[in-house]
Coordinates of C-alpha atoms in Angstrom, one line a residue:
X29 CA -38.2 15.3 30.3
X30 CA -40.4 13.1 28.7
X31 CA -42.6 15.8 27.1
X32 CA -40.0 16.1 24.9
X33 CA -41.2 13.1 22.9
X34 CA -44.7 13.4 23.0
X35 CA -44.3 17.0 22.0
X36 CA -42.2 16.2 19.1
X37 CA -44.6 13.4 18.4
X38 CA -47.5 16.6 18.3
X39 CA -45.2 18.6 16.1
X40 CA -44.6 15.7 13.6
X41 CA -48.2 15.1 13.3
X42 CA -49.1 18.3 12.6
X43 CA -47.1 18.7 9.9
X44 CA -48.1 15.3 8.7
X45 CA -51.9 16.7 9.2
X46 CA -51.0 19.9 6.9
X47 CA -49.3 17.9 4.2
X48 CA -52.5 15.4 4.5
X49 CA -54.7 18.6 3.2
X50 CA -52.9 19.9 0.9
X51 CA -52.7 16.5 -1.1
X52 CA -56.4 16.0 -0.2
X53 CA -55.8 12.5 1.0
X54 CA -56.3 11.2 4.9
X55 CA -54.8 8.3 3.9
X56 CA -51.5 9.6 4.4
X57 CA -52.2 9.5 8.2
X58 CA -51.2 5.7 7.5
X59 CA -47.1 7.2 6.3
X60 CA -47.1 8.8 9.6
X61 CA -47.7 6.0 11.5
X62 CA -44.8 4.4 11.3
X63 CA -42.4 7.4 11.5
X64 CA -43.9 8.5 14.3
X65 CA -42.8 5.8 16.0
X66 CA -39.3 6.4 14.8
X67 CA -39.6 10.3 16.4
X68 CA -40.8 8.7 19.7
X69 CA -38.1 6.2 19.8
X70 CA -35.1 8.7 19.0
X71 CA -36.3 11.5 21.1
X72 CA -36.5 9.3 24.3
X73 CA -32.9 8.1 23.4
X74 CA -31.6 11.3 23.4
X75 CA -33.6 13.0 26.3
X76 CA -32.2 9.7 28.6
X77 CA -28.6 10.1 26.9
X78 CA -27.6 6.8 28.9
X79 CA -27.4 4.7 25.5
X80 CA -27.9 1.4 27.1
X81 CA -27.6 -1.8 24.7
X82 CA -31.4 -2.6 25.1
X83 CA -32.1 0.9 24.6
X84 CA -29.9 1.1 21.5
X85 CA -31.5 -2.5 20.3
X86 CA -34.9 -0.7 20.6
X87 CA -34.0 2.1 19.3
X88 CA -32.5 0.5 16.0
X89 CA -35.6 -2.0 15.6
X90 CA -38.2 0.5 15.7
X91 CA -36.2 2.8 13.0
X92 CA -35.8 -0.6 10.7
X93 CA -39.4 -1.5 11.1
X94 CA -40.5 2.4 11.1
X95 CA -38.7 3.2 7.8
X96 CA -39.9 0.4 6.1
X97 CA -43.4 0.8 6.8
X98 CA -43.0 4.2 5.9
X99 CA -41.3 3.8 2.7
X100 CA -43.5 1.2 1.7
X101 CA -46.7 2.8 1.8
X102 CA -45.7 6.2 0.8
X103 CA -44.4 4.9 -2.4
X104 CA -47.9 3.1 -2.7
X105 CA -50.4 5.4 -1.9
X106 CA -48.4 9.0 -2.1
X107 CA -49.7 9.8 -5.6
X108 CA -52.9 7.2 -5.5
X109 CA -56.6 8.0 -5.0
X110 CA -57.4 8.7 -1.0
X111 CA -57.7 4.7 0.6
X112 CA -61.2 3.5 1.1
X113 CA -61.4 3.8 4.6
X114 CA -60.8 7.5 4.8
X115 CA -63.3 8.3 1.9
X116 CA -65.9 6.6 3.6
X117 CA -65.0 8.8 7.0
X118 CA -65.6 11.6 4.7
X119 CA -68.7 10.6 3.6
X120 CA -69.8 10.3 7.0
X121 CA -68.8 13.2 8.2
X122 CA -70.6 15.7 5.9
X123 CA -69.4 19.5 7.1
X124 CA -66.1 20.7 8.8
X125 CA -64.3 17.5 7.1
X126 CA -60.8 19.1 7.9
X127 CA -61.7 19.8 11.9
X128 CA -62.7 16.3 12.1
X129 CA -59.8 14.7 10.2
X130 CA -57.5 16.4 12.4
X131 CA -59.0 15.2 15.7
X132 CA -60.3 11.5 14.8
X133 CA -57.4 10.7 12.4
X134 CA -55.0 12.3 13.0
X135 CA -54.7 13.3 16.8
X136 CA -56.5 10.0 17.7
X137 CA -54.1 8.2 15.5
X138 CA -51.1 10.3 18.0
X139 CA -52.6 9.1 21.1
X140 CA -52.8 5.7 20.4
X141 CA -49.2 5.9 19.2
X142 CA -48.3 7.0 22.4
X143 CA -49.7 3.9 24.1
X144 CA -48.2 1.8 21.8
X145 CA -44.9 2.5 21.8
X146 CA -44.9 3.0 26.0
X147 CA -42.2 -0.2 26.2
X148 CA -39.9 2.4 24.1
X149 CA -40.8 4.9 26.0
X150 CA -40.2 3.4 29.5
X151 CA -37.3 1.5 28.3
X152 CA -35.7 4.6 27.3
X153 CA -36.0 5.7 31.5
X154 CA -34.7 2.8 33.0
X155 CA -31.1 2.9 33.4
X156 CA -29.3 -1.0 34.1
X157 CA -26.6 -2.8 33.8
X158 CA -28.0 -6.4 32.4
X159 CA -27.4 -9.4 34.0
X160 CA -26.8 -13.0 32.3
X161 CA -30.9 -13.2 32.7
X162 CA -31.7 -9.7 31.0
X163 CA -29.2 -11.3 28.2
X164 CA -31.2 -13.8 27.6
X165 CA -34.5 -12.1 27.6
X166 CA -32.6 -9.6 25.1
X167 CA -31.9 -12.7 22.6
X168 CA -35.5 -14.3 22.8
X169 CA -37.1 -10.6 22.1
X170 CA -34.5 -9.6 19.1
X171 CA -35.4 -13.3 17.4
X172 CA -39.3 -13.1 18.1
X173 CA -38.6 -9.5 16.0
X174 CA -37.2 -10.7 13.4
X175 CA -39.7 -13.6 13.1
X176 CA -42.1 -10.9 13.0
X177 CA -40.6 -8.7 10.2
X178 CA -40.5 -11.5 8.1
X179 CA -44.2 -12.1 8.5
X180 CA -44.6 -8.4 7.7
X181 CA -42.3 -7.6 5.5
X182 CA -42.3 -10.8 3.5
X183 CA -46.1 -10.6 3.2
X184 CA -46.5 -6.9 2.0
X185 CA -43.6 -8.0 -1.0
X186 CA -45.8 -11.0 -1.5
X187 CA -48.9 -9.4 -2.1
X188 CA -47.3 -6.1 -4.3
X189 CA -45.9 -8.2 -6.7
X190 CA -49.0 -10.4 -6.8
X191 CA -50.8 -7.5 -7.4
X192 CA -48.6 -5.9 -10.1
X193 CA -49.7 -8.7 -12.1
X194 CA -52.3 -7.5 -14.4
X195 CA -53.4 -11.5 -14.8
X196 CA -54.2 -11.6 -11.3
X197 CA -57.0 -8.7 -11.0
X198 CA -60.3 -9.5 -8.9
X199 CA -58.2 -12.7 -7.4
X200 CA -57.2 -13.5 -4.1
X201 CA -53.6 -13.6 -2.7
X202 CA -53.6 -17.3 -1.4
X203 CA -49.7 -18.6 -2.1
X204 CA -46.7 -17.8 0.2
X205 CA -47.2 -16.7 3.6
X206 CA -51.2 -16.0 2.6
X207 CA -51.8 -19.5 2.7
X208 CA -51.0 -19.9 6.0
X209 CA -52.8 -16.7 7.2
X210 CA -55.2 -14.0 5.9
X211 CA -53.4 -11.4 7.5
X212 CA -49.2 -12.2 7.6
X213 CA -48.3 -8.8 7.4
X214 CA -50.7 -7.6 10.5
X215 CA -49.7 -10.9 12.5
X216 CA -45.9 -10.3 12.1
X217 CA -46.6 -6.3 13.4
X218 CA -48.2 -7.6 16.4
X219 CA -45.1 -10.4 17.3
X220 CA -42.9 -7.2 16.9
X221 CA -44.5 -4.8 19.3
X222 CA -44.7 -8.1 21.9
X223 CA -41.0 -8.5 21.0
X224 CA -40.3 -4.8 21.8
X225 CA -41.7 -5.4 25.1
X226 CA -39.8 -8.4 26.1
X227 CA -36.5 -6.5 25.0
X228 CA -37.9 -3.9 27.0
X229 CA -38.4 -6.9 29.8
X230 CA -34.2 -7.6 29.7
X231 CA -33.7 -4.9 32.5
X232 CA -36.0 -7.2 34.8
X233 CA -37.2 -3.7 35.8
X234 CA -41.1 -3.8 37.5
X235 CA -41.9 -0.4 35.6
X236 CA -41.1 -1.4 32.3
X237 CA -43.7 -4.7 32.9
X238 CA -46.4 -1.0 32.1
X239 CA -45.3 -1.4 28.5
X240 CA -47.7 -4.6 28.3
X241 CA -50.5 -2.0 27.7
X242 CA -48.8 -0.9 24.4
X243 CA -48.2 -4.8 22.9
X244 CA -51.6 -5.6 24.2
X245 CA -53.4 -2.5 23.0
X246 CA -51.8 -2.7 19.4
X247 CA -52.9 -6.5 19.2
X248 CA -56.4 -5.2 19.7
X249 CA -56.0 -2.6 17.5
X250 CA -55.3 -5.0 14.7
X251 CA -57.5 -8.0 15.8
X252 CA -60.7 -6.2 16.7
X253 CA -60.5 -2.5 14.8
X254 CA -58.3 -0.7 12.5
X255 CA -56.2 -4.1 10.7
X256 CA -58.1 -7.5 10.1
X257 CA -61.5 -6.0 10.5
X258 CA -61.8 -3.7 8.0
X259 CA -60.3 -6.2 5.1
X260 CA -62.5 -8.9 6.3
X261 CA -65.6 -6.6 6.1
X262 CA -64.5 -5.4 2.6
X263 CA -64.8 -8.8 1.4
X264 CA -67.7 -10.2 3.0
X265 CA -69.2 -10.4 -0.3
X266 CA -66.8 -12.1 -2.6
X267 CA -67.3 -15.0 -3.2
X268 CA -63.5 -16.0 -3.8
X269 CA -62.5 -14.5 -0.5
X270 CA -65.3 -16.4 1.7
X271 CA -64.1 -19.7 0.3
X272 CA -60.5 -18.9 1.1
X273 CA -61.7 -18.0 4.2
X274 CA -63.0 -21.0 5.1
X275 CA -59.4 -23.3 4.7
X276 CA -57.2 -20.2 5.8
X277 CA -56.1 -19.2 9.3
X278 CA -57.8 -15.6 9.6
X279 CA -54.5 -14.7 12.2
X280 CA -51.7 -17.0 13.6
X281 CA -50.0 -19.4 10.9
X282 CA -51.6 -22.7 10.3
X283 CA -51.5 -25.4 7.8
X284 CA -54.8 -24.6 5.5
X285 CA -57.7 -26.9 6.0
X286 CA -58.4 -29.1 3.4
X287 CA -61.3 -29.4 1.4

């Protein structure tokens, strides 16, 4: 039964696909992101109907975090000019713009959904009683999430109101958790997806130790394509940015350099 997710995942990106042409704007690919992992998680919780506490912890994570995130940038970009990213894609792509958003944003963006939430996924089939062990690993994991959602969460409200400040345009955001790290919101995603997969770890199952691919993969993602790669190259040329840069963490939390 577990097309059952993947082909409500499909159906909830289509939808997401059609809405994304009517408003003209790619960019809302980014809203669907997180919901979609909110379909994927409930859908496997009902098609395994065993309700498990890890399965239920999971579960009610990945809604918090998904909802947020969706939320969040759908009040930011649902009535705003299409992001950057997506207008250069379109510039790229010259003819048949709407058969190529549909495959490279929006069914590529699907797939590597899928792989990223797989420790929600297997989780959701692996049916076990825990053990004072699989407690433990349940603790660790629900703490490293939380540590993550305030990197996330914490940062994005940082940097809104910092921007709302009409005294701050063409600055750089370099107090609160930005002065530890360039990137606090995309650190504290990737602590949350390896925190899904240690929760996912608690049934001490060998199958669910598979769900490493999704942490690992969305790390990537973040490190090396999609997240702090795109920011850094927008900035490459301000002068402001380079020279926070250079006493800044670009990832993990650090004390800035001085200097």
């Amino acid at each position: 039964m577990i097309w059952i997710p993947i082909a409500s995942l499909f159906v909830f990106f289509n939808i997401a696909f059609i809405i994304a042409q009517i408003k003209k704007n790619n960019g809302l690919a980014d809203m669907a992101w997180g919901l979609g992992f909110v379909v994927v998680a409930v859908t496997s919780l009902f098609v395994a109907g065993t309700y498990t506490i890890y399965q239920m912890v999971i579960t009610a994570l990945v809604a918090l975090w998904g909802f947020r995130l969706f939320f969040y940038i759908g009040l930011r970009n649902w009535s705003k000019p299409e992001d950057f990213r997506y207008v250069n894609m379109r510039k790229k792509w010259g003819k048949n713009v709407h058969i190529k958003a549909y495959f490279i944003v929006f069914m590529l963006q699907m797939t590597f959904l899928l792989i990223v939430s797989l420790p929600i996924q297997l989780a959701a089939n692996i049916n076990k009683d825990l053990d004072l062990l699989g407690w433990i690993i349940l603790g660790v994991g629900v703490l490293l999430w939380f540590i993550g959602f305030y990197f996330e969460a914490l940062g994005d409200a940082q940097l809104k109101k910092f921007k709302e400040n009409p005294e701050n345009k063409g600055k750089i955001m370099q107090t609160g958790l930005w002065k530890y790290t360039r990137h606090p919101n995309y650190f504290g995603e990737a602590v949350m997806w390896w925190a899904i997969f240690i929760i996912s770890m608690s049934t001490l199952s060998w199958i669910a130790l598979i769900g490493i691919i999704g942490s690992s993969f969305i790390t990537y993602l973040l490190l090396f394509v999609s997240g702090v790669p795109l920011l850094e190259k927008k900035y490459r040329n301000n002068e402001a940015f380079q020279a926070y840069a250079k006493k800044t963490s670009i990832f993990f939390p650090l004390p800035p350099k001085k200097g």
